[in-house]
PDB file of C-alpha atoms in Angstrom:
ATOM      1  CA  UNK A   1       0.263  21.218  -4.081  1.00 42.00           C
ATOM      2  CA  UNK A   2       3.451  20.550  -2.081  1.00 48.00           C
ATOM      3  CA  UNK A   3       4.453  16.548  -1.797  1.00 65.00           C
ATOM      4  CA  UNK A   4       4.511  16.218   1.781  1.00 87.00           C
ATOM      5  CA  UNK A   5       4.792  12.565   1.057  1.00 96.00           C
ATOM      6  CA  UNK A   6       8.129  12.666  -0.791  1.00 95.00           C
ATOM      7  CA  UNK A   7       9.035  15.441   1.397  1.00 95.00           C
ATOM      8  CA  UNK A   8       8.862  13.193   4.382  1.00 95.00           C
ATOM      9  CA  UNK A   9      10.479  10.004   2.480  1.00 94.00           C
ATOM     10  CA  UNK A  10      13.692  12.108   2.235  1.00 92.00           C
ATOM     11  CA  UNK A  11      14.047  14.140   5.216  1.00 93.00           C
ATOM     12  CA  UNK A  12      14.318  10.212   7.021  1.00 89.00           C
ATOM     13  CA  UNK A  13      11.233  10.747   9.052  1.00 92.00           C
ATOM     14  CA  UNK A  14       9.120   7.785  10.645  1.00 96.00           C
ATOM     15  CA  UNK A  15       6.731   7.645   7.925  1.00 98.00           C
ATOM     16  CA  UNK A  16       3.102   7.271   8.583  1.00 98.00           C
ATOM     17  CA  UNK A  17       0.058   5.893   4.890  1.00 98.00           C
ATOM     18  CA  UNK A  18      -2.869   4.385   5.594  1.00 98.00           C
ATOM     19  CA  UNK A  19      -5.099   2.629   3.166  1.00 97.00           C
ATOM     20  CA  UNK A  20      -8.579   3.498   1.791  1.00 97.00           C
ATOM     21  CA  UNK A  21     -10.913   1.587  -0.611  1.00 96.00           C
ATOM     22  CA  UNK A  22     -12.895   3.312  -2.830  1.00 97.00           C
ATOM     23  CA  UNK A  23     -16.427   3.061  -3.550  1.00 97.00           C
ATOM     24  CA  UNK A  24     -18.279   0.707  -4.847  1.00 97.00           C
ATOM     25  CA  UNK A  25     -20.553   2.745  -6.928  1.00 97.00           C
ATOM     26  CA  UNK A  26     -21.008   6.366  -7.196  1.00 96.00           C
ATOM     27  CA  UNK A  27     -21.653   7.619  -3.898  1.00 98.00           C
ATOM     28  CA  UNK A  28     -17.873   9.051  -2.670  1.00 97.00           C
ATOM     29  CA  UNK A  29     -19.237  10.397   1.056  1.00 97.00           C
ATOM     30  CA  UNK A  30     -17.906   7.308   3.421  1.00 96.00           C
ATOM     31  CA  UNK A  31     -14.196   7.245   1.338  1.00 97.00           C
ATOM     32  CA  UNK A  32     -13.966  10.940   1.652  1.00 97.00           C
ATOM     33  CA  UNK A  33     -15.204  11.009   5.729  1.00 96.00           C
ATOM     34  CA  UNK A  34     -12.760   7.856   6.170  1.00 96.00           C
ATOM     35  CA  UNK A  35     -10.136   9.824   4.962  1.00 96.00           C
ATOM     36  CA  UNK A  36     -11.033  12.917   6.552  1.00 96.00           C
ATOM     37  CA  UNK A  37      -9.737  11.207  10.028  1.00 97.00           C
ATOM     38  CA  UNK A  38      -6.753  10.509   8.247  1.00 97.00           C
ATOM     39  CA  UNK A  39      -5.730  14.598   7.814  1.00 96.00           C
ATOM     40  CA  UNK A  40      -2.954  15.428  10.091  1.00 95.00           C
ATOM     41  CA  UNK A  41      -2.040  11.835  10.802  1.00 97.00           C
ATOM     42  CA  UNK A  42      -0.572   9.845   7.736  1.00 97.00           C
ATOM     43  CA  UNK A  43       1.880  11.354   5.051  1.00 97.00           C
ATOM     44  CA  UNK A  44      -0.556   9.861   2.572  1.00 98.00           C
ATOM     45  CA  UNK A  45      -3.219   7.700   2.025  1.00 98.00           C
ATOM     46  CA  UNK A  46      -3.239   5.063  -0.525  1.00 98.00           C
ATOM     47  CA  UNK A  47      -5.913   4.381  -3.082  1.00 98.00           C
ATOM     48  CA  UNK A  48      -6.685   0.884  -3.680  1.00 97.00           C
ATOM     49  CA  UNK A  49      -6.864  -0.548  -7.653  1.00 97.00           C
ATOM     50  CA  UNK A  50      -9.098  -3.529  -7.991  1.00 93.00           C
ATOM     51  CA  UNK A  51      -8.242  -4.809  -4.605  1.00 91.00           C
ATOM     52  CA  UNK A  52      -8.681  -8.876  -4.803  1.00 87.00           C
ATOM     53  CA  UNK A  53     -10.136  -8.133  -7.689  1.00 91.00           C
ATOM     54  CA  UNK A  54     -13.549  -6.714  -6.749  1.00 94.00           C
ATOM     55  CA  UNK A  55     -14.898  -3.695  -8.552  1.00 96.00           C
ATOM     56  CA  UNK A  56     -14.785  -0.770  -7.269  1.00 96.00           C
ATOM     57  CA  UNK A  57     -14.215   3.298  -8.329  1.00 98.00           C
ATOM     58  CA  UNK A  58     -11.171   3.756 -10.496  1.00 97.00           C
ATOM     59  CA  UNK A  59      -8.409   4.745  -7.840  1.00 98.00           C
ATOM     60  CA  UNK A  60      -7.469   8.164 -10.029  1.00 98.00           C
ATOM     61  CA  UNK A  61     -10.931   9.425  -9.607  1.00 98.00           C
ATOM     62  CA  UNK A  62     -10.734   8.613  -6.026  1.00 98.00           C
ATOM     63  CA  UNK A  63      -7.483   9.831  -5.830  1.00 98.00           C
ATOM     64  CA  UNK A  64      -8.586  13.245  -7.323  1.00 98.00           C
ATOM     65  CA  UNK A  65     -11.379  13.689  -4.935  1.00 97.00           C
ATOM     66  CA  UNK A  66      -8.938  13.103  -1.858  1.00 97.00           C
ATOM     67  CA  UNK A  67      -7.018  15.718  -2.926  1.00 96.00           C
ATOM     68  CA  UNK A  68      -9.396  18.253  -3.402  1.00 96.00           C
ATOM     69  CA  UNK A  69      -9.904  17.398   0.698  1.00 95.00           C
ATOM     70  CA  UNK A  70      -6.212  18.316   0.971  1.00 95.00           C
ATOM     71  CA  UNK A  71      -4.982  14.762   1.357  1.00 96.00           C
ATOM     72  CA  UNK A  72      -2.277  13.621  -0.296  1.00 97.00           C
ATOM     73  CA  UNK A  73      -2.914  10.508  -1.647  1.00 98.00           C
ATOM     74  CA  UNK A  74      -0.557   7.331  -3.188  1.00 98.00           C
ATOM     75  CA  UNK A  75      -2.602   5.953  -6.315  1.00 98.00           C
ATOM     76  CA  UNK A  76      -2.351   2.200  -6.490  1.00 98.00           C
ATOM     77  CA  UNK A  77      -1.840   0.919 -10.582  1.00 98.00           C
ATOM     78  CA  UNK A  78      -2.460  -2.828 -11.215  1.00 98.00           C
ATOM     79  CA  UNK A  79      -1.440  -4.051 -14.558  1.00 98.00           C
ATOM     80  CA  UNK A  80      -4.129  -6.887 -14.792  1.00 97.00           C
ATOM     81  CA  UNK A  81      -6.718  -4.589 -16.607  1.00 96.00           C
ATOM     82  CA  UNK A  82      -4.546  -2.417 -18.394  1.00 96.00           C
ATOM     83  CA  UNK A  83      -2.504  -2.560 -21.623  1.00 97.00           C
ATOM     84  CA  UNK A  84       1.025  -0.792 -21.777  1.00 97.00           C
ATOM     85  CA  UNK A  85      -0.842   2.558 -23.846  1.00 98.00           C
ATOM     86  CA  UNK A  86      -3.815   2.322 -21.007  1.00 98.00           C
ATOM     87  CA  UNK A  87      -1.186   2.401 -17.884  1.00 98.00           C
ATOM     88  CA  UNK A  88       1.133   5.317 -19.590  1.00 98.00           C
ATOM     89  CA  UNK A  89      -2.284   7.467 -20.444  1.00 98.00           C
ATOM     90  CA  UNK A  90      -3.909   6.959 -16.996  1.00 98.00           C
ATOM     91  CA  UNK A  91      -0.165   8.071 -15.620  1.00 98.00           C
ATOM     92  CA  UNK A  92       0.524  11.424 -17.756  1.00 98.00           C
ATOM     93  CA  UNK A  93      -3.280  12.006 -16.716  1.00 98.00           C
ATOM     94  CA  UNK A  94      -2.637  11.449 -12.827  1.00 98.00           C
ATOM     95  CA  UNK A  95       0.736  13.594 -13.396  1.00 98.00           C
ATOM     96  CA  UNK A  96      -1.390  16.490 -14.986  1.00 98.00           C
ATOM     97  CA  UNK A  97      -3.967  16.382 -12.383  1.00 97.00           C
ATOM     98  CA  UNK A  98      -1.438  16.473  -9.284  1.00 97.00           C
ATOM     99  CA  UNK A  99      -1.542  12.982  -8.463  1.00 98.00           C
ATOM    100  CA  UNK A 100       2.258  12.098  -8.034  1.00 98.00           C
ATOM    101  CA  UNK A 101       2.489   8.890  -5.764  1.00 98.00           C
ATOM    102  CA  UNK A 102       2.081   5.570  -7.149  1.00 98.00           C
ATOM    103  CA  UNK A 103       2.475   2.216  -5.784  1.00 98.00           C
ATOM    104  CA  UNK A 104       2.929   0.015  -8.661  1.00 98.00           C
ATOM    105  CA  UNK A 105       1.200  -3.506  -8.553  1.00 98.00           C
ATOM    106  CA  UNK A 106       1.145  -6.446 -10.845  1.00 97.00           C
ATOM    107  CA  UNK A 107      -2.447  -7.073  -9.437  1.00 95.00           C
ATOM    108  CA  UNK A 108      -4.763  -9.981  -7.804  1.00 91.00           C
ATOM    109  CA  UNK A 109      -6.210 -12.261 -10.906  1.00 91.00           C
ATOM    110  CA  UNK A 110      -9.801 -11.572 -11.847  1.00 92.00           C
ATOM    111  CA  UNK A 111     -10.645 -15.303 -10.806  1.00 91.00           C
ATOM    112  CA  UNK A 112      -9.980 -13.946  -7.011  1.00 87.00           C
ATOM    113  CA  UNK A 113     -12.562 -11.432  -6.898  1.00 88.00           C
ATOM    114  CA  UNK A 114     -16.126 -11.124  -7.957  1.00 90.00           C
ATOM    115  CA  UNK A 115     -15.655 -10.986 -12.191  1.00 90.00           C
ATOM    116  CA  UNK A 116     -14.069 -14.631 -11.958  1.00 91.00           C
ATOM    117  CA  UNK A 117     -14.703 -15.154 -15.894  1.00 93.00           C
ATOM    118  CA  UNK A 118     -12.734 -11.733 -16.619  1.00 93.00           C
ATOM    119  CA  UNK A 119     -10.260 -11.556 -19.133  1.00 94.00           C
ATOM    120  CA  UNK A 120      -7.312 -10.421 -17.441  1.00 94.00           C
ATOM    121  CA  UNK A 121      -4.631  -8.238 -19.525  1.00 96.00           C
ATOM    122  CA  UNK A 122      -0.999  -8.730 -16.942  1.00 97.00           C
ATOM    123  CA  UNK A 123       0.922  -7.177 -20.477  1.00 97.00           C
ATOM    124  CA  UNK A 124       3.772  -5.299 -17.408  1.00 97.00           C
ATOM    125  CA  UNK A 125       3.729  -6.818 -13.831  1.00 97.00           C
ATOM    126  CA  UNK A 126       4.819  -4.595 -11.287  1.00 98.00           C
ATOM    127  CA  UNK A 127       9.003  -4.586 -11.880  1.00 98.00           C
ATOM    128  CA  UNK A 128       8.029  -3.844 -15.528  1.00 98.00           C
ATOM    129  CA  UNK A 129       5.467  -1.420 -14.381  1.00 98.00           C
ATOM    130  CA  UNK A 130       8.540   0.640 -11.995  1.00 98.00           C
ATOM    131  CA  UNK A 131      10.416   0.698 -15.752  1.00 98.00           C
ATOM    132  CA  UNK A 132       8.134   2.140 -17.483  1.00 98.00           C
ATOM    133  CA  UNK A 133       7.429   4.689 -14.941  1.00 98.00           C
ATOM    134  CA  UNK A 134      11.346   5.207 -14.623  1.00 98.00           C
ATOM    135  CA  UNK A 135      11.517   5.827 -18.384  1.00 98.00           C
ATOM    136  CA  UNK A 136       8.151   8.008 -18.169  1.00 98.00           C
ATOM    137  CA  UNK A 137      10.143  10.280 -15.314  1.00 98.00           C
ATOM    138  CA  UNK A 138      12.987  10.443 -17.940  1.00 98.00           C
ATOM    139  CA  UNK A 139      10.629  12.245 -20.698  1.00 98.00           C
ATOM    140  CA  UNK A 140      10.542   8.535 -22.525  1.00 98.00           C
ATOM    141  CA  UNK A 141       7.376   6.044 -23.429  1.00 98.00           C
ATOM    142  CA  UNK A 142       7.621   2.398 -22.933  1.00 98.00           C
ATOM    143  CA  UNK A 143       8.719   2.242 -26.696  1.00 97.00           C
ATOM    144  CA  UNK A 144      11.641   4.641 -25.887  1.00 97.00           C
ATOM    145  CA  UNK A 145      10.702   7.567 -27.781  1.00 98.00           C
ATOM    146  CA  UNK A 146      11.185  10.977 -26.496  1.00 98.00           C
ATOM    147  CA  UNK A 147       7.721  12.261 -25.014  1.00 98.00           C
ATOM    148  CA  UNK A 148       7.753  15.551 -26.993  1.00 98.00           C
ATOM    149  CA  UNK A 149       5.660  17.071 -24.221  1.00 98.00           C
ATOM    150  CA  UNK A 150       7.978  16.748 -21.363  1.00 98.00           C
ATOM    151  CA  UNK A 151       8.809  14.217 -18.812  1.00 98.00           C
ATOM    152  CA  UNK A 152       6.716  13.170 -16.020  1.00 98.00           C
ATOM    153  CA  UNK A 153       7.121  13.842 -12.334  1.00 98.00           C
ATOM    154  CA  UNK A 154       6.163  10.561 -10.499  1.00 98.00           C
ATOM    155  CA  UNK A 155       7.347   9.081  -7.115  1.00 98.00           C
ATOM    156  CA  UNK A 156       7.206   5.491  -7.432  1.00 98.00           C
ATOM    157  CA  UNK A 157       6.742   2.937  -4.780  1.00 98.00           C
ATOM    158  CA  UNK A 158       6.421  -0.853  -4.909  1.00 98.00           C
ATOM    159  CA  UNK A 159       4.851  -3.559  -2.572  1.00 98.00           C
ATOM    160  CA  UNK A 160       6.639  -6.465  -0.312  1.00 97.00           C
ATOM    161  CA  UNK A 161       6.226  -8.997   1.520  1.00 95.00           C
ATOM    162  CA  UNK A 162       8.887  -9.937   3.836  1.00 95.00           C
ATOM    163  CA  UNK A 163       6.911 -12.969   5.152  1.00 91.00           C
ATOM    164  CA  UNK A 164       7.321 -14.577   1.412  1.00 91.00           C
ATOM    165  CA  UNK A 165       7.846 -18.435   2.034  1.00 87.00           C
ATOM    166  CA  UNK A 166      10.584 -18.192  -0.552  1.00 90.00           C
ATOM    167  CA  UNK A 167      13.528 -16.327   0.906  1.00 92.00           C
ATOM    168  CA  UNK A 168      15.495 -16.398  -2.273  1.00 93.00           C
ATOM    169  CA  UNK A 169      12.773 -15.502  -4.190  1.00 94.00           C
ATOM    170  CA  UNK A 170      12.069 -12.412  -1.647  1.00 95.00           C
ATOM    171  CA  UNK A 171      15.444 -11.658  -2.271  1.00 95.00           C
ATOM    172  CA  UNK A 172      15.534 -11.829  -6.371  1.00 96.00           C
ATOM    173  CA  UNK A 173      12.345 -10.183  -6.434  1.00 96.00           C
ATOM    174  CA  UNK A 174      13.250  -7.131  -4.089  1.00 97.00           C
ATOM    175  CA  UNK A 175      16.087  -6.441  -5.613  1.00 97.00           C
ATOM    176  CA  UNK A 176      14.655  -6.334  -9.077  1.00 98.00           C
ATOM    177  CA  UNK A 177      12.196  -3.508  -7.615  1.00 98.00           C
ATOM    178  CA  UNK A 178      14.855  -1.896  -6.095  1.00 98.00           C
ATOM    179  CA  UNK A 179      17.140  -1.731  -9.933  1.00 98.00           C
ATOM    180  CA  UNK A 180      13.672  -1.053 -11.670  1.00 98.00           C
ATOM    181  CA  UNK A 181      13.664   2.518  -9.968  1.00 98.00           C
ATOM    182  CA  UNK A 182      11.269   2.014  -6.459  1.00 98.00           C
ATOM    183  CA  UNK A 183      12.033   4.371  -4.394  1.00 98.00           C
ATOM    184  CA  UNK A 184       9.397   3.609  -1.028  1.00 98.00           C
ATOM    185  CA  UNK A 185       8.120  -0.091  -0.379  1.00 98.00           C
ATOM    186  CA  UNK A 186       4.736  -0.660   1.617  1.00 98.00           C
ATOM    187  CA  UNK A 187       4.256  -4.221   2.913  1.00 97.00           C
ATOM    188  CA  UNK A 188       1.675  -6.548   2.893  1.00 94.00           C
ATOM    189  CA  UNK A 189       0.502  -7.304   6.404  1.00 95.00           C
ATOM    190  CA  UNK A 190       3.299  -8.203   9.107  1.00 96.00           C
ATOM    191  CA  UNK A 191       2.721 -10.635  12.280  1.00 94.00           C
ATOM    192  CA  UNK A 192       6.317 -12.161  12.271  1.00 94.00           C
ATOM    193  CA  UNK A 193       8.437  -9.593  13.196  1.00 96.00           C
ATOM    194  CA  UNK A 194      11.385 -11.269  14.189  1.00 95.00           C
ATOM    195  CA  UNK A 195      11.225 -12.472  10.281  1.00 95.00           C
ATOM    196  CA  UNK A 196      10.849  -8.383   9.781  1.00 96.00           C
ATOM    197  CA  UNK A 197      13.879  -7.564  11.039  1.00 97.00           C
ATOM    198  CA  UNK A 198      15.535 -10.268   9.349  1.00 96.00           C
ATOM    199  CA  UNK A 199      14.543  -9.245   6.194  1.00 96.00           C
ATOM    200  CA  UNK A 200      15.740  -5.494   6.989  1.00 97.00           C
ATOM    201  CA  UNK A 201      19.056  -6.771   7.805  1.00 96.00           C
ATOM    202  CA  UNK A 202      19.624  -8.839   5.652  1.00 94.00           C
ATOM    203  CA  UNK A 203      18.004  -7.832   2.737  1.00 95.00           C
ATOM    204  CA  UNK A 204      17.157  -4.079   2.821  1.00 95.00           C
ATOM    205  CA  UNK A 205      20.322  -3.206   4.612  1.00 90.00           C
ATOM    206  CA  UNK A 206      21.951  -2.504   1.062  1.00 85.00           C
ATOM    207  CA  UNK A 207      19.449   0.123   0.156  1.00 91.00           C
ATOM    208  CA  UNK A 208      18.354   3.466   1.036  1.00 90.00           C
ATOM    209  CA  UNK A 209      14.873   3.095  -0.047  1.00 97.00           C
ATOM    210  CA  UNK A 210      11.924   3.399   3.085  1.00 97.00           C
ATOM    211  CA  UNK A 211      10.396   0.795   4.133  1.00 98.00           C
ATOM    212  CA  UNK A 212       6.898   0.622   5.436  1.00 98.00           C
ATOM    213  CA  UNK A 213       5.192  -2.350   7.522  1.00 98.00           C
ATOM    214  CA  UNK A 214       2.119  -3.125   6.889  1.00 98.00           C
ATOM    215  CA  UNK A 215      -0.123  -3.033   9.896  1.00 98.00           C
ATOM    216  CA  UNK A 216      -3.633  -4.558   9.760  1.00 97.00           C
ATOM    217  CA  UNK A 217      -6.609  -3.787  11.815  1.00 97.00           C
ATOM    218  CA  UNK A 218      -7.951  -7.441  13.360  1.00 97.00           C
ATOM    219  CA  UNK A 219     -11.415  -6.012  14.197  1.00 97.00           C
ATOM    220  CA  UNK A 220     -12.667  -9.870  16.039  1.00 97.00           C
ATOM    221  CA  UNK A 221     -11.727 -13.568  15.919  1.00 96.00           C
ATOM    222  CA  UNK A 222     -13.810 -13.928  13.449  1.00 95.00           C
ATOM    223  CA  UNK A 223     -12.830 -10.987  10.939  1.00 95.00           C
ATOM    224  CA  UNK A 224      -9.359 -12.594  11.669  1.00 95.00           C
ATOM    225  CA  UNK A 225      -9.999 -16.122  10.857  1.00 94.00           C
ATOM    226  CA  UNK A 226     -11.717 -14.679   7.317  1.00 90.00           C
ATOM    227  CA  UNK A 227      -8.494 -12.898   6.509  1.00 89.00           C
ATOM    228  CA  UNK A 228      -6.292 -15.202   7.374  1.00 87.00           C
ATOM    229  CA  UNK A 229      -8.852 -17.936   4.949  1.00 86.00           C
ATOM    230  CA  UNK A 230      -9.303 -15.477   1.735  1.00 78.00           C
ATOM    231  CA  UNK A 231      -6.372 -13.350   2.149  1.00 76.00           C
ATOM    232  CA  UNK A 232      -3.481 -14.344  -0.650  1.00 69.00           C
ATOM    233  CA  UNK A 233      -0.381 -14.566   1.772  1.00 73.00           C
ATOM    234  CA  UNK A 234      -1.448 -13.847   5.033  1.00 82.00           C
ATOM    235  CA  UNK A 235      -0.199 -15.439   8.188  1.00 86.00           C
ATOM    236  CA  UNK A 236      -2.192 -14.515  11.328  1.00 92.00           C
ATOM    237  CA  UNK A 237      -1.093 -16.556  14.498  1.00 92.00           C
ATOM    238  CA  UNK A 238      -3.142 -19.164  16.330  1.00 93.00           C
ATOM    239  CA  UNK A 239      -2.611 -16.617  19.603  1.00 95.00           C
ATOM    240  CA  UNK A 240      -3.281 -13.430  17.811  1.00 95.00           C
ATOM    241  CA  UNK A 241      -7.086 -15.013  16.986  1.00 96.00           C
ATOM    242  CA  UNK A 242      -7.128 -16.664  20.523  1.00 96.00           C
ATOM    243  CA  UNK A 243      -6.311 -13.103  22.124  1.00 97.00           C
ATOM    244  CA  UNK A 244      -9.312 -11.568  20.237  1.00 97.00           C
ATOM    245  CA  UNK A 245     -11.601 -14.834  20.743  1.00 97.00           C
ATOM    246  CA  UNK A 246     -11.233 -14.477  25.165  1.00 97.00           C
ATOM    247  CA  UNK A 247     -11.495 -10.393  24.556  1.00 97.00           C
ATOM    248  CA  UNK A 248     -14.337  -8.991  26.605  1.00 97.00           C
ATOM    249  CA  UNK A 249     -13.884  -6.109  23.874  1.00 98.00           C
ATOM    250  CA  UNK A 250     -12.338  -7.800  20.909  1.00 97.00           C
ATOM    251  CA  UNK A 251     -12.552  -4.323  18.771  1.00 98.00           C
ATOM    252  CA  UNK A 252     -10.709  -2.886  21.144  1.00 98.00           C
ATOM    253  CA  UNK A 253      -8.268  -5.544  21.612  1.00 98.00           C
ATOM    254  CA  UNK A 254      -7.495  -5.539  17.857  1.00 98.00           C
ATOM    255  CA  UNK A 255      -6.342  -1.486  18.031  1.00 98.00           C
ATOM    256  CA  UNK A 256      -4.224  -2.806  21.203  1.00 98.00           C
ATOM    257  CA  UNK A 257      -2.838  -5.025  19.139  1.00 98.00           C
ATOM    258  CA  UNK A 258      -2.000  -2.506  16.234  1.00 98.00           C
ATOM    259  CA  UNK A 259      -0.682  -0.470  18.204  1.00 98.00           C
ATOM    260  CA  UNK A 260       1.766  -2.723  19.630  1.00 98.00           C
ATOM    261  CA  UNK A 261       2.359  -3.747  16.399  1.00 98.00           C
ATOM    262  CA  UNK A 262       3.291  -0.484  15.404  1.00 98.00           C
ATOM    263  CA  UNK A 263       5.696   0.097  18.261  1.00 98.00           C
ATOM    264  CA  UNK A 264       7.425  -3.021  16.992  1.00 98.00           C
ATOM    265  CA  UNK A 265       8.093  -1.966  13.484  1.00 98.00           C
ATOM    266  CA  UNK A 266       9.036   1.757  14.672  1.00 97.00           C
ATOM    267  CA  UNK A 267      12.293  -0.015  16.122  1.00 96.00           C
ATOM    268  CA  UNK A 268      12.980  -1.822  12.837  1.00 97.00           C
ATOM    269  CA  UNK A 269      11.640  -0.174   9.834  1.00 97.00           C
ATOM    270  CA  UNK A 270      11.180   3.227   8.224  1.00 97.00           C
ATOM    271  CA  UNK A 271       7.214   3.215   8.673  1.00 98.00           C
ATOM    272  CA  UNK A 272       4.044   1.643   8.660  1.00 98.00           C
ATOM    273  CA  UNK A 273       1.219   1.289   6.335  1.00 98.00           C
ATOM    274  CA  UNK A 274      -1.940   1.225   7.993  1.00 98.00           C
ATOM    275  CA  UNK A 275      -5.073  -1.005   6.938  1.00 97.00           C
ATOM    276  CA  UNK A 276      -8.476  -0.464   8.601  1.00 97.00           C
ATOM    277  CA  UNK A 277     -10.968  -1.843   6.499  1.00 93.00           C
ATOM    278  CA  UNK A 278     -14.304   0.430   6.915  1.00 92.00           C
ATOM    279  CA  UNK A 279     -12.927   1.747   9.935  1.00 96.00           C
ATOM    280  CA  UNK A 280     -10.092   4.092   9.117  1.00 97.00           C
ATOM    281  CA  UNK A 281     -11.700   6.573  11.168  1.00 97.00           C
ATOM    282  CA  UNK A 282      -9.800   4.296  14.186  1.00 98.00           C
ATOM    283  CA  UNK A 283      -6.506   4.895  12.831  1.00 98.00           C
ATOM    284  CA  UNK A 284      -5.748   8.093  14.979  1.00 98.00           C
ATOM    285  CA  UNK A 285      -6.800   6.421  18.195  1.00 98.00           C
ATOM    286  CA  UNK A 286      -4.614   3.496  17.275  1.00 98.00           C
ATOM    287  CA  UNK A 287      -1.818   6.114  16.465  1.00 98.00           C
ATOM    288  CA  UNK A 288      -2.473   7.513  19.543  1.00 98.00           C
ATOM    289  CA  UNK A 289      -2.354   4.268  21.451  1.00 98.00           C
ATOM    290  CA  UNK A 290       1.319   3.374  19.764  1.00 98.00           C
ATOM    291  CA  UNK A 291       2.626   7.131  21.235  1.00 98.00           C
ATOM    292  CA  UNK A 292       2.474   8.494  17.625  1.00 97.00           C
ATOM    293  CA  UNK A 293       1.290  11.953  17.933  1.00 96.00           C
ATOM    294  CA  UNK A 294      -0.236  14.221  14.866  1.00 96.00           C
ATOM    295  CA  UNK A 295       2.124  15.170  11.713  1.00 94.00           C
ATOM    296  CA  UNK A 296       4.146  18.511  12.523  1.00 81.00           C
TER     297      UNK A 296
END
């Protein structure tokens, strides 16, 4: 199957991923119809590893079923279950099976999700993690020995967050990524975007490498208030939750507010990265509402 995905990242097109859970159990049907809506109007979509912790499907699985669908998915790898040998198998195995994109992720800490008294593994974090990818690409393991069965073929991408309180540590951090061999960042979700286009000029300006906002689907005041509470990093204005608290149709409201969203980051970034939580099937009517037609 052609990469559309890295296809896209190089021809300097507005790039367009969404984000998809998987299940949590064996039943696939509402991640594959979730993602079905997604066909024609992201580049990818990504498959989620362990978000916050909770269980759910292994993303390779997931991402395996997606593209049997004809989506092109971006498997997410967190290092906090894995040891080095687990992360390189479950990569040659996601080469061998077509699955090419992966975001690499250091990972939320088992104490954040719903197997608190987990034994977490964190042997790479994500900058480690791009390395060992890097090395994989170059027909090398993480020990450097020559993999005598031929290099892999990964594109690797890597999250940020340019709303980090620490702007020398956003700084240190990125450009580590960056020298570690990421070649697309996704963000974590963006409300300041004023601090956005900061952080593109003055600290992506140096590299070629896309970046994609991350654009978050407020579905009430209240669903905003509990992300904003037991999301890790998450700022969500005082007005943004006031704006869906005096909606007549706050559901509504939130894809309004996507979608302006999304015009925003079109005049500063490279992309966005779309998260819908159990409603992805809203992401082409918010795509619609920000002007942003189907892919070509």
């Amino acid at each position: 199957m052609v990469n559309s995905f890295r296809q896209a990242l190089h021809s300097g097109e507005f790039l367009v991923t969404a984000e998809v859970m998987p299940p949590k159990g064996g039943d696939t049907s509402h991640m594959i119809e979730m993602s079905k809506h997604l066909k024609g109007r992201v580049h990818a979509v990504n498959i989620t590893d362990g978000s916050r912790a909770v269980l759910r499907m292994c993303p390779l699985a997931a991402s395996v079923l997606l593209l049997q669908q004809g989506i092109e998915p971006i498997c997410q790898v967190a290092c906090r279950d894995r040891n080095r040998m687990g992360i390189q198998a479950d990569l040659m195995g996601a080469n061998a099976l077509g699955i090419h994109n992966i975001l690499a992720l250091t990972g939320d800490p088992p104490k954040a999700g719903d197997y608190g008294d987990g034994r977490p593994v964190f042997e790479l974090e994500s900058v480690r993690l791009l390395k060992v990818i890097d090395l994989l690409n170059q027909g090398f393991d993480a020990h450097q020995k020559k993999l005598p069965d031929g290099p892999l073929n990964l594109l690797a991408g890597a999250a940020v967050d340019p709303q980090l309180d620490s702007w020398s540590g956003l700084q240190r951090r990125f450009k580590r990524k960056l020298d570690a061999g990421a070649q697309f960042f996704q963000s974590q979700m963006v409300t300041d975007f004023e601090r956005l286009d900061k952080f593109m000029t003055q600290v992506a300006a140096g590299s070629d490498k896309p970046i994609l906002a991350g654009i978050f689907l407020l579905k009430s005041a209240k669903n905003a208030k509990f992300v904003k509470r037991c999301v890790p990093g998450v700022h969500i204005p005082d007005s943004l939750i006031e704006r869906l608290a005096n909606a007549e149709k706050p559901l509504l409201e939130g894809m309004k507010i996507a979608a302006e969203q999304i015009k925003l980051a079109r005049n500063i970034c490279h992309g966005v990265h779309l998260m819908a939580v159990k409603r992805e099937d809203l992401i082409p009517q918010i795509l619609d509402l920000a002007d942003i037609g189907p892919l070509s």
